[in-house]
XYZ file of C-alpha atoms in Angstrom:
344
model
C -22.898 -12.003 1.011
C -23.880 -8.373 1.286
C -22.738 -5.846 -1.342
C -20.778 -4.461 1.836
C -19.216 -8.009 2.092
C -18.298 -8.456 -1.060
C -16.717 -4.984 -0.972
C -14.977 -5.640 2.027
C -14.027 -9.046 0.806
C -12.497 -7.651 -2.763
C -10.364 -5.336 -0.739
C -9.285 -8.142 1.592
C -8.214 -9.913 -1.364
C -6.497 -6.979 -2.696
C -4.281 -6.693 0.467
C -3.585 -10.774 0.335
C -2.159 -11.182 -2.444
C -0.281 -7.830 -2.552
C 3.108 -9.212 -2.666
C 2.636 -11.457 -5.863
C 1.588 -8.545 -7.820
C 4.771 -6.806 -6.808
C 7.095 -10.049 -7.232
C 5.638 -10.386 -11.018
C 6.568 -7.151 -11.805
C 10.152 -7.851 -10.209
C 10.474 -11.100 -11.849
C 9.304 -9.446 -15.515
C 12.058 -7.003 -14.975
C 14.642 -9.594 -13.556
C 14.127 -11.803 -16.692
C 14.251 -9.042 -18.842
C 10.745 -8.906 -20.674
C 10.563 -5.282 -20.897
C 13.855 -4.594 -22.252
C 13.588 -7.313 -24.924
C 10.171 -6.065 -26.283
C 11.219 -2.491 -25.961
C 14.009 -3.349 -28.854
C 11.952 -6.108 -30.545
C 8.626 -5.007 -30.963
C 5.150 -7.257 -30.729
C 6.057 -11.187 -29.699
C 4.509 -14.409 -28.828
C 4.509 -15.816 -25.636
C 6.411 -18.668 -27.493
C 9.292 -16.202 -29.146
C 9.952 -14.091 -25.492
C 10.228 -17.475 -23.786
C 12.940 -18.779 -26.220
C 14.602 -15.346 -26.100
C 15.199 -15.078 -22.631
C 15.498 -18.970 -21.793
C 12.036 -19.611 -19.934
C 9.380 -22.166 -19.880
C 7.247 -21.302 -22.406
C 3.427 -21.933 -20.042
C 5.320 -19.850 -17.112
C 5.998 -16.821 -19.399
C 2.753 -17.220 -21.146
C 1.279 -16.852 -17.487
C 3.694 -14.124 -16.593
C 3.031 -12.104 -19.697
C -0.885 -12.210 -19.121
C -0.292 -11.148 -15.704
C 1.488 -8.204 -17.111
C -1.430 -7.373 -19.209
C -3.692 -7.088 -16.383
C -1.720 -4.639 -14.830
C -1.154 -2.536 -17.810
C 2.156 -3.303 -17.673
C 1.928 -5.138 -20.883
C -0.395 -3.965 -24.218
C -1.315 -7.858 -26.274
C -3.102 -7.346 -30.035
C -4.305 -10.739 -31.437
C -3.253 -11.645 -34.957
C -3.825 -14.615 -36.756
C -5.091 -16.483 -33.437
C -2.045 -15.622 -31.886
C -1.163 -13.049 -28.599
C 1.689 -10.310 -29.638
C 2.877 -8.610 -26.487
C 4.259 -5.384 -26.338
C 5.233 -2.810 -23.659
C 2.742 -0.029 -22.329
C 4.079 3.517 -21.936
C 4.243 3.022 -18.194
C 6.798 0.117 -18.727
C 8.695 1.766 -21.344
C 9.096 4.667 -18.883
C 9.823 3.257 -16.015
C 10.826 -0.332 -16.534
C 13.216 -0.883 -19.038
C 16.377 -0.161 -18.605
C 16.739 2.244 -21.103
C 13.206 3.876 -19.809
C 13.758 7.847 -19.369
C 12.704 7.746 -15.838
C 13.699 3.716 -15.252
C 13.319 2.366 -11.991
C 14.879 -0.967 -13.265
C 17.768 -0.700 -10.501
C 15.986 0.300 -7.820
C 13.107 -2.910 -8.991
C 16.343 -5.017 -8.444
C 17.338 -4.069 -5.340
C 13.780 -3.958 -3.888
C 13.316 -7.238 -5.418
C 16.569 -8.953 -3.815
C 17.281 -7.151 -0.693
C 14.029 -5.350 0.398
C 11.756 -8.053 -0.255
C 14.358 -11.035 1.252
C 13.829 -8.455 4.201
C 10.757 -8.094 4.751
C 10.138 -12.270 4.610
C 10.908 -11.603 8.496
C 8.792 -8.603 9.472
C 7.513 -10.616 12.208
C 10.680 -10.783 13.738
C 11.735 -6.989 13.293
C 8.443 -6.327 15.063
C 9.297 -8.867 18.460
C 12.964 -7.468 18.327
C 12.736 -3.932 17.342
C 16.129 -4.087 14.990
C 16.717 -4.412 11.223
C 17.085 -8.138 9.859
C 20.389 -8.262 8.122
C 21.693 -11.348 9.727
C 18.573 -13.504 9.550
C 18.129 -12.769 5.683
C 21.696 -12.564 4.856
C 23.670 -13.692 7.943
C 25.795 -10.285 7.824
C 26.063 -8.409 11.512
C 24.597 -4.994 10.763
C 26.631 -3.264 13.907
C 28.155 -0.833 11.122
C 24.834 -0.551 9.172
C 26.205 0.738 6.205
C 28.958 -2.187 5.950
C 25.669 -4.703 5.969
C 24.056 -2.535 3.021
C 27.202 -2.071 1.142
C 27.767 -5.626 1.972
C 29.415 -6.301 -1.584
C 30.679 -3.874 -4.983
C 27.691 -5.467 -6.706
C 24.804 -4.715 -4.172
C 26.546 -1.319 -3.937
C 26.117 -0.393 -7.355
C 22.673 -2.012 -7.422
C 21.985 0.588 -4.666
C 23.829 3.583 -6.145
C 21.857 3.291 -9.473
C 18.777 2.984 -7.811
C 18.853 6.221 -5.772
C 20.270 7.665 -8.990
C 16.660 6.361 -10.455
C 14.647 7.966 -8.046
C 16.416 11.227 -7.909
C 15.874 10.779 -11.935
C 12.312 11.486 -10.929
C 12.233 13.302 -7.520
C 15.357 15.395 -7.668
C 14.185 18.691 -9.215
C 11.090 18.884 -7.249
C 12.910 18.958 -4.003
C 15.704 20.936 -4.914
C 13.244 23.875 -6.402
C 10.793 23.386 -3.529
C 13.166 26.490 -1.977
C 15.155 28.949 -3.361
C 18.410 27.549 -2.852
C 20.482 30.592 -4.636
C 21.756 32.121 -1.458
C 23.587 28.972 -1.072
C 26.803 28.533 -3.641
C 28.839 26.657 -1.488
C 27.050 23.316 -1.060
C 28.389 20.149 1.089
C 25.830 16.961 0.030
C 26.145 14.443 2.850
C 25.946 11.076 1.798
C 25.552 12.171 -1.649
C 25.912 8.840 -3.038
C 25.660 8.836 -7.267
C 25.920 12.801 -7.448
C 22.415 13.083 -8.578
C 21.338 15.805 -6.434
C 24.677 17.433 -6.810
C 23.888 17.475 -10.315
C 20.052 18.631 -10.301
C 21.851 21.811 -7.712
C 24.303 22.603 -10.290
C 21.803 22.962 -13.258
C 19.431 24.760 -11.381
C 21.839 26.937 -9.644
C 24.604 28.010 -12.040
C 26.330 29.779 -9.212
C 26.273 26.838 -6.849
C 29.612 24.622 -5.923
C 28.874 21.088 -4.630
C 31.156 18.273 -2.494
C 29.810 15.361 -2.337
C 30.807 13.983 1.461
C 31.117 10.418 1.181
C 32.868 6.825 2.108
C 35.599 6.315 -0.324
C 34.223 2.693 -1.327
C 31.359 5.009 -2.451
C 33.475 7.192 -3.807
C 35.230 4.766 -5.830
C 32.345 3.060 -7.237
C 30.927 6.773 -8.188
C 34.133 7.646 -10.052
C 33.898 4.326 -12.121
C 29.755 4.064 -12.482
C 28.936 7.473 -12.756
C 31.069 9.680 -15.747
C 28.407 12.268 -15.645
C 30.220 13.041 -12.708
C 32.930 14.554 -14.327
C 32.116 18.026 -13.785
C 34.253 21.228 -12.473
C 31.708 21.975 -10.145
C 31.121 18.790 -8.299
C 34.007 17.652 -6.217
C 34.267 14.754 -3.328
C 35.018 14.762 0.365
C 36.384 10.985 1.327
C 34.844 10.892 5.359
C 32.178 9.449 7.094
C 30.264 12.434 8.643
C 29.773 11.107 11.976
C 33.225 10.381 13.044
C 35.084 13.062 10.436
C 35.318 16.660 10.854
C 32.607 18.410 8.387
C 33.988 21.132 6.529
C 32.411 24.692 6.374
C 29.441 25.112 3.758
C 26.458 27.571 3.138
C 24.026 24.479 3.091
C 24.233 21.147 3.859
C 22.059 18.348 1.852
C 20.490 15.177 4.002
C 18.786 13.343 1.439
C 17.115 10.098 2.439
C 19.941 10.065 5.498
C 18.520 10.867 8.625
C 15.432 8.116 8.166
C 18.132 5.644 8.289
C 19.185 6.115 12.309
C 17.558 6.410 15.847
C 16.819 10.274 16.969
C 20.127 10.421 19.193
C 22.146 9.752 16.168
C 20.306 12.088 14.008
C 20.997 14.985 16.963
C 24.836 14.049 16.821
C 24.858 14.856 13.365
C 22.817 17.869 13.202
C 24.724 18.935 16.143
C 27.953 18.392 14.257
C 26.664 20.071 11.453
C 25.440 23.171 13.515
C 29.015 23.413 14.925
C 30.526 23.260 11.802
C 28.692 26.271 10.046
C 28.477 30.212 10.025
C 25.262 32.108 11.189
C 22.530 31.744 8.246
C 23.792 28.558 6.855
C 20.958 25.950 5.894
C 20.609 22.665 6.271
C 18.191 20.785 3.339
C 16.426 17.402 4.445
C 14.870 15.726 1.992
C 12.777 12.707 3.130
C 9.190 11.310 3.153
C 7.312 12.988 5.603
C 4.243 11.236 7.701
C 1.078 12.907 8.526
C 1.278 14.476 12.112
C -0.856 11.811 13.631
C 1.359 9.366 11.839
C -1.843 7.660 10.284
C -0.529 8.266 6.473
C 0.050 9.174 3.640
C 0.507 5.208 3.607
C 3.689 4.938 1.545
C 5.272 6.893 4.139
C 4.285 4.505 6.743
C 5.129 1.626 4.669
C 9.043 3.096 4.137
C 8.494 3.959 8.086
C 8.276 -0.002 8.619
C 11.170 -0.847 5.649
C 13.491 1.348 8.090
C 12.908 -0.922 11.207
C 13.440 -4.179 8.642
C 16.629 -2.469 7.091
C 17.792 0.089 8.895
C 18.042 1.289 12.280
C 15.686 4.428 11.770
C 12.271 5.688 11.023
C 10.226 8.405 8.874
C 9.087 11.060 10.824
C 6.375 14.035 10.766
C 7.525 17.355 10.686
C 6.940 18.175 14.332
C 9.356 14.966 15.047
C 11.877 16.947 12.530
C 11.611 20.479 13.787
C 12.616 18.943 17.599
C 15.337 16.877 16.081
C 16.801 20.402 14.768
C 15.753 22.294 17.791
C 17.862 20.057 20.002
C 20.665 20.516 17.873
C 19.991 24.415 17.867
C 18.727 25.259 14.809
C 16.010 28.014 14.682
C 14.451 28.905 11.627
C 12.236 25.770 10.505
C 10.152 25.140 7.108
C 9.038 22.143 5.498
C 7.124 21.816 1.979
C 5.012 19.019 0.690
C 6.185 18.536 -2.938
C 3.498 16.183 -4.336
C 5.600 13.572 -4.791
C 7.377 10.759 -2.493
C 10.298 13.112 -0.943
C 9.561 16.275 0.653
C 11.570 18.737 1.608
C 12.746 20.928 4.918
C 14.891 23.561 5.398
C 16.508 24.713 8.391
C 18.822 27.314 9.529
C 21.527 28.589 12.095
């Protein structure tokens, strides 16, 4: 093999084995490896296996993979390998981490990963794979996504974790101080609502959500006991949307085909007064749709799990124009999620 061929083959192998890397990280989270090491310090693989109730040989292999991935570090003492979390693992992979993504990883492992087993069928058929994966029809998309309280809680915690990292950037991408009355449509756990009232002390935020989501939010997210955050129970496709100064649509439009997006934006346009705004938070594709890779993969995931796709700024502008909005701006945050602000 030439040097160039060696490089190509190395890259090929990296792609070939990428799913194994993800699953190794998911499994270490699911088994509790990072939480155990965070609480008890350096431990041998035998002790970790015993504490977590696993096979010792399998655990040793998993731990050493995590060391190679820089999720764990290892120290040799008296001929024994002692394992401990790296800063990355402490930050993102432990339940108590300041930027924990633990619940999102569980959701990715149990739900998204399972759906991606049927990616071939999704591409052939052009529709999501909930029926094949879980035996659940997706005529009502979110009835499938929220198919049990356990799944709903996991999903909501996952979104909460995403906004713990990305929320401030998207809420400060534009000056929202001119919009004191805010409706967060599909605001789920209230993480972005919390960011809004923290950054803009004069604002009041109402989360517009389905009844089952509101019930779970009140039960599992006590931080929402805040007088400037309220709930409005309803379905924003079927029920009237109240008048507000600003409407937030965070990770909403990417769930739906263009026709439904235009329907929702039109409903908002009819509900609000001149000068009101719509803040859309999504991952944006490049105009030629050939990047960024994360946005491309997320768009493919929308095919596998929803009815929608990720879009380019121009595609979003076209949706807003068809719904009657005139002023359109977008800002890249430098992170996964970007911000769009349109006004009536």
